[in-house]
Amino acid sequence: MKSLFESTQKVLLSKDIKQKTQGTQKLKQDFEEGKLNHEKAFPIKDLIEAGYPPFLNFVAPKDLPRRRLGSPLGKVALLHSLAHIEFNAINLALDAVYRFQQMPSRYYSDWLKVAADEARHFQLLQARLNQLGSAYGEFPVHSGLWEMAENTAHDVLVRMALVPRVMEARGLDVTPGMISKLEEIKDSESAQILQLIWEEEIQHVSIGSHWFQYLCQKRNICPEITYLHLLNQYFSGRLRGPLHHEARLQAGFSESELAALEQLATPN
């Protein structure tokens, strides 16, 4: 039986979009069919660079041009940035599988499902960009999301706290506003894609919440205190409001966590 970790490493490192998206779907299927072993140890690299298409132009976040959604170029730029977020999310979910061994089988099943969902989200946005006469890689991108993966590579609990419950949870807050704006400019097709992504991202953040709480319980520590401590320790950016309480509650946040986050968040 093949190693889950070795097989995931190959897909994670792939720079080819088709190999990445199709390989991710196959990983999920093979694991579900019992073809991949997660119990045997596999040597994990301390630091690993995720595979990105070589044509991407990476710049610092401050160097990304700001464009208004109301213009055709602005809309395409928004969809491009979302496609890049989803491509990052494939790598983040694959790394959550690859990097952290000796977790329960359900953990790997959950994160392979997330990875496969993210691959599908990317494909939907990539196809929409193509319909609008654009393509992934046409605009510059930044690597902020992957930097958070590197900062949390040493501990699965820290990863579960900060990637799904901070970085991905931000999408739960802002995506409904994007959907409304797309509907205002009569782009129902793009709005429907974002609606689907938003609904499935609630499930993804919920998976992060489940495993964060599971790990806190295993280590005999309070999830709420630990989450806020880790947020303070690792998250250097500003939390922006308003928070989407209903979506975050569905995704496993507690009322007291949301109250504490509201205190930290600055108005958007």
mmCIF file of C-alpha atoms in Angstrom:
data_model
loop_
_atom_site.group_PDB
_atom_site.id
_atom_site.type_symbol
_atom_site.label_atom_id
_atom_site.label_comp_id
_atom_site.label_asym_id
_atom_site.label_seq_id
_atom_site.Cartn_x
_atom_site.Cartn_y
_atom_site.Cartn_z
ATOM 1 C CA MET A 1 0.000 0.000 0.000
ATOM 2 C CA LYS A 2 1.324 3.456 -0.913
ATOM 3 C CA SER A 3 2.112 6.055 1.716
ATOM 4 C CA LEU A 4 -0.493 8.806 2.049
ATOM 5 C CA PHE A 5 2.268 11.257 2.978
ATOM 6 C CA GLU A 6 4.546 10.423 0.047
ATOM 7 C CA SER A 7 1.622 10.589 -2.400
ATOM 8 C CA THR A 8 0.445 13.900 -0.956
ATOM 9 C CA GLN A 9 3.962 15.335 -1.133
ATOM 10 C CA LYS A 10 4.053 14.775 -4.894
ATOM 11 C CA VAL A 11 0.796 16.644 -5.453
ATOM 12 C CA LEU A 12 1.763 19.424 -3.038
ATOM 13 C CA LEU A 13 5.048 20.020 -4.873
ATOM 14 C CA SER A 14 3.507 19.906 -8.357
ATOM 15 C CA LYS A 15 3.703 23.219 -10.231
ATOM 16 C CA ASP A 16 1.304 22.061 -12.934
ATOM 17 C CA ILE A 17 -2.294 23.228 -12.436
ATOM 18 C CA LYS A 18 -3.889 20.170 -14.042
ATOM 19 C CA GLN A 19 -1.675 17.743 -12.105
ATOM 20 C CA LYS A 20 -2.410 19.628 -8.884
ATOM 21 C CA THR A 21 -6.199 19.724 -9.235
ATOM 22 C CA GLN A 22 -6.642 16.227 -10.665
ATOM 23 C CA GLY A 23 -4.035 14.773 -8.317
ATOM 24 C CA THR A 24 -5.861 16.250 -5.337
ATOM 25 C CA GLN A 25 -9.140 14.642 -6.384
ATOM 26 C CA LYS A 26 -7.359 11.292 -6.863
ATOM 27 C CA LEU A 27 -5.759 11.486 -3.402
ATOM 28 C CA LYS A 28 -9.208 11.850 -1.837
ATOM 29 C CA GLN A 29 -10.603 8.947 -3.867
ATOM 30 C CA ASP A 30 -7.617 6.662 -3.196
ATOM 31 C CA PHE A 31 -7.733 7.319 0.543
ATOM 32 C CA GLU A 32 -11.485 6.639 0.645
ATOM 33 C CA GLU A 33 -10.863 3.348 -1.177
ATOM 34 C CA GLY A 34 -8.180 2.295 1.326
ATOM 35 C CA LYS A 35 -5.272 2.535 -1.131
ATOM 36 C CA LEU A 36 -3.146 4.927 0.956
ATOM 37 C CA ASN A 37 -1.535 4.147 4.319
ATOM 38 C CA HIS A 38 -1.468 6.880 6.995
ATOM 39 C CA GLU A 39 -0.069 4.781 9.850
ATOM 40 C CA LYS A 40 3.476 4.156 8.607
ATOM 41 C CA ALA A 41 5.905 7.029 9.306
ATOM 42 C CA PHE A 42 7.278 9.019 6.369
ATOM 43 C CA PRO A 43 10.165 11.541 6.634
ATOM 44 C CA ILE A 44 8.673 15.025 6.402
ATOM 45 C CA LYS A 45 10.799 17.955 5.278
ATOM 46 C CA ASP A 46 11.071 20.705 7.892
ATOM 47 C CA LEU A 47 10.396 23.411 5.335
ATOM 48 C CA ILE A 48 8.758 22.698 2.023
ATOM 49 C CA GLU A 49 7.871 25.064 -0.769
ATOM 50 C CA ALA A 50 4.441 24.399 -2.176
ATOM 51 C CA GLY A 51 4.198 24.043 -5.935
ATOM 52 C CA TYR A 52 2.921 27.098 -7.791
ATOM 53 C CA PRO A 53 2.715 27.634 -11.559
ATOM 54 C CA PRO A 54 6.018 29.206 -12.713
ATOM 55 C CA PHE A 55 4.195 31.955 -14.621
ATOM 56 C CA LEU A 56 2.811 33.599 -11.455
ATOM 57 C CA ASN A 57 4.239 37.039 -10.641
ATOM 58 C CA PHE A 58 4.656 37.226 -6.849
ATOM 59 C CA VAL A 59 4.834 40.702 -5.308
ATOM 60 C CA ALA A 60 4.539 42.134 -1.794
ATOM 61 C CA PRO A 61 0.900 42.644 -0.687
ATOM 62 C CA LYS A 62 1.422 46.429 -0.593
ATOM 63 C CA ASP A 63 2.434 46.349 -4.287
ATOM 64 C CA LEU A 64 -0.816 44.796 -5.489
ATOM 65 C CA PRO A 65 -2.791 47.367 -7.499
ATOM 66 C CA ARG A 66 -6.167 48.373 -6.038
ATOM 67 C CA ARG A 67 -9.058 48.170 -8.471
ATOM 68 C CA ARG A 68 -12.732 48.983 -8.001
ATOM 69 C CA LEU A 69 -15.206 46.152 -8.465
ATOM 70 C CA GLY A 70 -17.509 48.377 -10.530
ATOM 71 C CA SER A 71 -15.213 48.286 -13.579
ATOM 72 C CA PRO A 72 -14.826 45.222 -15.837
ATOM 73 C CA LEU A 73 -11.089 45.114 -15.051
ATOM 74 C CA GLY A 74 -11.806 45.417 -11.341
ATOM 75 C CA LYS A 75 -14.228 42.502 -11.443
ATOM 76 C CA VAL A 76 -11.737 40.285 -13.258
ATOM 77 C CA ALA A 77 -9.004 41.313 -10.807
ATOM 78 C CA LEU A 78 -11.259 40.328 -7.890
ATOM 79 C CA LEU A 79 -12.021 36.926 -9.406
ATOM 80 C CA HIS A 80 -8.308 36.443 -10.075
ATOM 81 C CA SER A 81 -7.431 37.186 -6.442
ATOM 82 C CA LEU A 82 -10.092 34.715 -5.304
ATOM 83 C CA ALA A 83 -8.740 32.063 -7.698
ATOM 84 C CA HIS A 84 -5.298 32.549 -6.167
ATOM 85 C CA ILE A 85 -6.734 32.231 -2.658
ATOM 86 C CA GLU A 86 -8.345 28.926 -3.687
ATOM 87 C CA PHE A 87 -5.099 27.679 -5.263
ATOM 88 C CA ASN A 88 -3.340 28.539 -1.995
ATOM 89 C CA ALA A 89 -6.088 26.726 -0.129
ATOM 90 C CA ILE A 90 -5.372 23.525 -2.094
ATOM 91 C CA ASN A 91 -1.751 23.680 -0.961
ATOM 92 C CA LEU A 92 -2.694 24.540 2.623
ATOM 93 C CA ALA A 93 -5.072 21.571 2.896
ATOM 94 C CA LEU A 94 -2.551 19.215 1.284
ATOM 95 C CA ASP A 95 0.153 20.417 3.660
ATOM 96 C CA ALA A 96 -2.167 19.792 6.620
ATOM 97 C CA VAL A 97 -2.323 16.172 5.424
ATOM 98 C CA TYR A 98 1.355 15.834 4.522
ATOM 99 C CA ARG A 99 2.974 17.536 7.501
ATOM 100 C CA PHE A 100 1.139 16.161 10.525
ATOM 101 C CA GLN A 101 1.437 12.426 11.120
ATOM 102 C CA GLN A 102 -0.088 10.187 13.800
ATOM 103 C CA MET A 103 -3.497 11.839 13.570
ATOM 104 C CA PRO A 104 -6.765 9.859 13.396
ATOM 105 C CA SER A 105 -7.908 8.553 10.035
ATOM 106 C CA ARG A 106 -10.818 11.007 10.026
ATOM 107 C CA TYR A 107 -8.372 13.920 10.188
ATOM 108 C CA TYR A 108 -6.826 12.886 6.853
ATOM 109 C CA SER A 109 -10.228 12.150 5.345
ATOM 110 C CA ASP A 110 -11.449 15.616 6.381
ATOM 111 C CA TRP A 111 -8.474 17.527 4.989
ATOM 112 C CA LEU A 112 -8.395 15.552 1.745
ATOM 113 C CA LYS A 113 -12.065 16.486 1.301
ATOM 114 C CA VAL A 114 -11.187 20.135 1.942
ATOM 115 C CA ALA A 115 -8.329 19.947 -0.580
ATOM 116 C CA ALA A 116 -10.610 18.404 -3.218
ATOM 117 C CA ASP A 117 -13.262 21.079 -2.594
ATOM 118 C CA GLU A 118 -10.644 23.837 -2.933
ATOM 119 C CA ALA A 119 -9.441 22.324 -6.202
ATOM 120 C CA ARG A 120 -13.006 22.405 -7.510
ATOM 121 C CA HIS A 121 -13.441 26.011 -6.329
ATOM 122 C CA PHE A 122 -10.266 26.981 -8.159
ATOM 123 C CA GLN A 123 -11.464 25.274 -11.332
ATOM 124 C CA LEU A 124 -14.792 27.139 -11.187
ATOM 125 C CA LEU A 125 -13.039 30.506 -10.831
ATOM 126 C CA GLN A 126 -10.452 29.623 -13.474
ATOM 127 C CA ALA A 127 -13.236 28.737 -15.932
ATOM 128 C CA ARG A 128 -15.070 31.984 -15.109
ATOM 129 C CA LEU A 129 -11.899 34.008 -15.731
ATOM 130 C CA ASN A 130 -11.527 32.286 -19.092
ATOM 131 C CA GLN A 131 -15.144 33.132 -19.970
ATOM 132 C CA LEU A 132 -14.374 36.784 -19.213
ATOM 133 C CA GLY A 133 -11.312 36.767 -21.485
ATOM 134 C CA SER A 134 -8.759 36.476 -18.703
ATOM 135 C CA ALA A 135 -6.654 33.711 -17.157
ATOM 136 C CA TYR A 136 -4.987 32.738 -13.906
ATOM 137 C CA GLY A 137 -1.596 34.468 -13.867
ATOM 138 C CA GLU A 138 -2.707 37.613 -15.673
ATOM 139 C CA PHE A 139 -2.444 39.684 -12.469
ATOM 140 C CA PRO A 140 0.284 39.764 -9.798
ATOM 141 C CA VAL A 141 -0.272 37.774 -6.587
ATOM 142 C CA HIS A 142 1.213 37.598 -3.091
ATOM 143 C CA SER A 143 2.296 34.695 -0.882
ATOM 144 C CA GLY A 144 0.838 35.779 2.473
ATOM 145 C CA LEU A 145 -1.347 32.714 2.945
ATOM 146 C CA TRP A 146 1.530 30.290 2.440
ATOM 147 C CA GLU A 147 3.701 32.263 4.864
ATOM 148 C CA MET A 148 1.140 31.477 7.566
ATOM 149 C CA ALA A 149 1.516 27.779 6.699
ATOM 150 C CA GLU A 150 5.287 28.085 7.187
ATOM 151 C CA ASN A 151 4.809 29.864 10.528
ATOM 152 C CA THR A 152 2.546 27.078 11.801
ATOM 153 C CA ALA A 153 4.455 24.092 10.396
ATOM 154 C CA HIS A 154 5.806 23.052 13.803
ATOM 155 C CA ASP A 155 2.485 22.188 15.492
ATOM 156 C CA VAL A 156 -0.799 20.851 14.171
ATOM 157 C CA LEU A 157 -2.726 22.616 16.964
ATOM 158 C CA VAL A 158 -1.282 25.992 15.947
ATOM 159 C CA ARG A 159 -2.072 25.219 12.289
ATOM 160 C CA MET A 160 -5.684 24.360 13.087
ATOM 161 C CA ALA A 161 -6.066 27.523 15.171
ATOM 162 C CA LEU A 162 -4.641 29.975 12.681
ATOM 163 C CA VAL A 163 -5.177 28.804 9.113
ATOM 164 C CA PRO A 164 -8.829 27.684 9.064
ATOM 165 C CA ARG A 165 -9.940 29.754 12.084
ATOM 166 C CA VAL A 166 -8.239 33.040 11.110
ATOM 167 C CA MET A 167 -7.234 33.128 7.446
ATOM 168 C CA GLU A 168 -10.105 31.088 6.002
ATOM 169 C CA ALA A 169 -12.643 32.395 8.509
ATOM 170 C CA ARG A 170 -12.071 35.894 7.130
ATOM 171 C CA GLY A 171 -13.703 34.702 3.906
ATOM 172 C CA LEU A 172 -16.867 33.929 5.852
ATOM 173 C CA ASP A 173 -17.084 37.623 6.789
ATOM 174 C CA VAL A 174 -16.326 39.269 3.452
ATOM 175 C CA THR A 175 -17.728 36.937 0.786
ATOM 176 C CA PRO A 176 -21.436 37.848 1.274
ATOM 177 C CA GLY A 177 -20.566 41.486 0.517
ATOM 178 C CA MET A 178 -18.785 40.450 -2.683
ATOM 179 C CA ILE A 179 -21.790 38.377 -3.709
ATOM 180 C CA SER A 180 -24.093 41.379 -3.203
ATOM 181 C CA LYS A 181 -21.837 43.628 -5.299
ATOM 182 C CA LEU A 182 -21.658 41.081 -8.098
ATOM 183 C CA GLU A 183 -25.440 40.820 -8.099
ATOM 184 C CA GLU A 184 -25.683 44.621 -8.228
ATOM 185 C CA ILE A 185 -23.604 44.680 -11.429
ATOM 186 C CA LYS A 186 -25.737 41.842 -12.858
ATOM 187 C CA ASP A 187 -23.033 39.152 -12.775
ATOM 188 C CA SER A 188 -25.174 36.366 -11.374
ATOM 189 C CA GLU A 189 -22.834 33.649 -12.688
ATOM 190 C CA SER A 190 -19.874 34.875 -10.635
ATOM 191 C CA ALA A 191 -22.174 35.506 -7.661
ATOM 192 C CA GLN A 192 -23.423 31.896 -7.770
ATOM 193 C CA ILE A 193 -19.844 30.569 -7.759
ATOM 194 C CA LEU A 194 -19.010 32.669 -4.698
ATOM 195 C CA GLN A 195 -22.211 31.557 -2.957
ATOM 196 C CA LEU A 196 -21.245 27.901 -3.432
ATOM 197 C CA ILE A 197 -17.704 28.575 -2.221
ATOM 198 C CA TRP A 198 -18.972 30.477 0.844
ATOM 199 C CA GLU A 199 -21.305 27.670 1.887
ATOM 200 C CA GLU A 200 -18.571 25.053 1.565
ATOM 201 C CA GLU A 201 -16.005 27.253 3.333
ATOM 202 C CA ILE A 202 -18.258 27.258 6.403
ATOM 203 C CA GLN A 203 -17.808 23.472 6.435
ATOM 204 C CA HIS A 204 -14.037 23.839 6.028
ATOM 205 C CA VAL A 205 -13.684 26.241 8.942
ATOM 206 C CA SER A 206 -15.903 23.889 10.960
ATOM 207 C CA ILE A 207 -13.429 21.084 10.245
ATOM 208 C CA GLY A 208 -10.624 23.317 11.503
ATOM 209 C CA SER A 209 -12.638 24.102 14.641
ATOM 210 C CA HIS A 210 -13.309 20.410 15.271
ATOM 211 C CA TRP A 211 -9.644 19.428 15.106
ATOM 212 C CA PHE A 212 -8.483 22.456 17.073
ATOM 213 C CA GLN A 213 -10.909 21.575 19.867
ATOM 214 C CA TYR A 214 -9.945 17.885 19.639
ATOM 215 C CA LEU A 215 -6.244 18.754 20.073
ATOM 216 C CA CYS A 216 -6.948 21.134 22.954
ATOM 217 C CA GLN A 217 -8.883 18.373 24.705
ATOM 218 C CA LYS A 218 -6.012 15.904 24.131
ATOM 219 C CA ARG A 219 -3.565 18.402 25.666
ATOM 220 C CA ASN A 220 -5.859 19.385 28.532
ATOM 221 C CA ILE A 221 -5.968 23.072 27.623
ATOM 222 C CA CYS A 222 -8.866 25.501 27.226
ATOM 223 C CA PRO A 223 -9.718 26.046 23.516
ATOM 224 C CA GLU A 224 -10.963 29.620 23.917
ATOM 225 C CA ILE A 225 -8.008 30.861 25.985
ATOM 226 C CA THR A 226 -5.556 29.011 23.719
ATOM 227 C CA TYR A 227 -7.089 30.411 20.544
ATOM 228 C CA LEU A 228 -6.822 34.015 21.697
ATOM 229 C CA HIS A 229 -3.282 33.428 22.989
ATOM 230 C CA LEU A 230 -2.168 31.974 19.652
ATOM 231 C CA LEU A 231 -3.899 34.755 17.761
ATOM 232 C CA ASN A 232 -1.957 37.310 19.768
ATOM 233 C CA GLN A 233 1.311 35.391 19.371
ATOM 234 C CA TYR A 234 1.253 34.585 15.651
ATOM 235 C CA PHE A 235 -1.113 36.909 13.835
ATOM 236 C CA SER A 236 0.699 40.149 13.042
ATOM 237 C CA GLY A 237 -2.026 41.704 10.885
ATOM 238 C CA ARG A 238 -5.150 43.508 11.999
ATOM 239 C CA LEU A 239 -8.413 41.657 12.434
ATOM 240 C CA ARG A 240 -11.051 43.437 10.402
ATOM 241 C CA GLY A 241 -14.752 43.641 11.139
ATOM 242 C CA PRO A 242 -17.574 43.245 10.911
ATOM 243 C CA LEU A 243 -17.665 39.532 11.672
ATOM 244 C CA HIS A 244 -20.357 37.323 10.169
ATOM 245 C CA HIS A 245 -21.664 35.858 13.433
ATOM 246 C CA GLU A 246 -24.114 33.351 11.939
ATOM 247 C CA ALA A 247 -21.522 31.803 9.598
ATOM 248 C CA ARG A 248 -18.840 31.720 12.294
ATOM 249 C CA LEU A 249 -21.184 30.066 14.781
ATOM 250 C CA GLN A 250 -21.985 27.408 12.179
ATOM 251 C CA ALA A 251 -18.228 26.992 11.675
ATOM 252 C CA GLY A 252 -17.590 26.174 15.330
ATOM 253 C CA PHE A 253 -16.825 29.512 16.973
ATOM 254 C CA SER A 254 -18.346 30.109 20.403
ATOM 255 C CA GLU A 255 -20.256 33.228 21.409
ATOM 256 C CA SER A 256 -17.477 34.186 23.827
ATOM 257 C CA GLU A 257 -14.828 33.780 21.113
ATOM 258 C CA LEU A 258 -16.823 36.063 18.840
ATOM 259 C CA ALA A 259 -17.196 38.635 21.602
ATOM 260 C CA ALA A 260 -13.425 38.614 22.148
ATOM 261 C CA LEU A 261 -12.761 38.878 18.402
ATOM 262 C CA GLU A 262 -15.154 41.829 18.155
ATOM 263 C CA GLN A 263 -13.045 43.616 20.762
ATOM 264 C CA LEU A 264 -9.917 43.022 18.666
ATOM 265 C CA ALA A 265 -11.426 43.749 15.251
ATOM 266 C CA THR A 266 -11.137 47.170 13.595
ATOM 267 C CA PRO A 267 -13.987 48.445 11.394
ATOM 268 C CA ASN A 268 -13.511 47.583 7.733
#
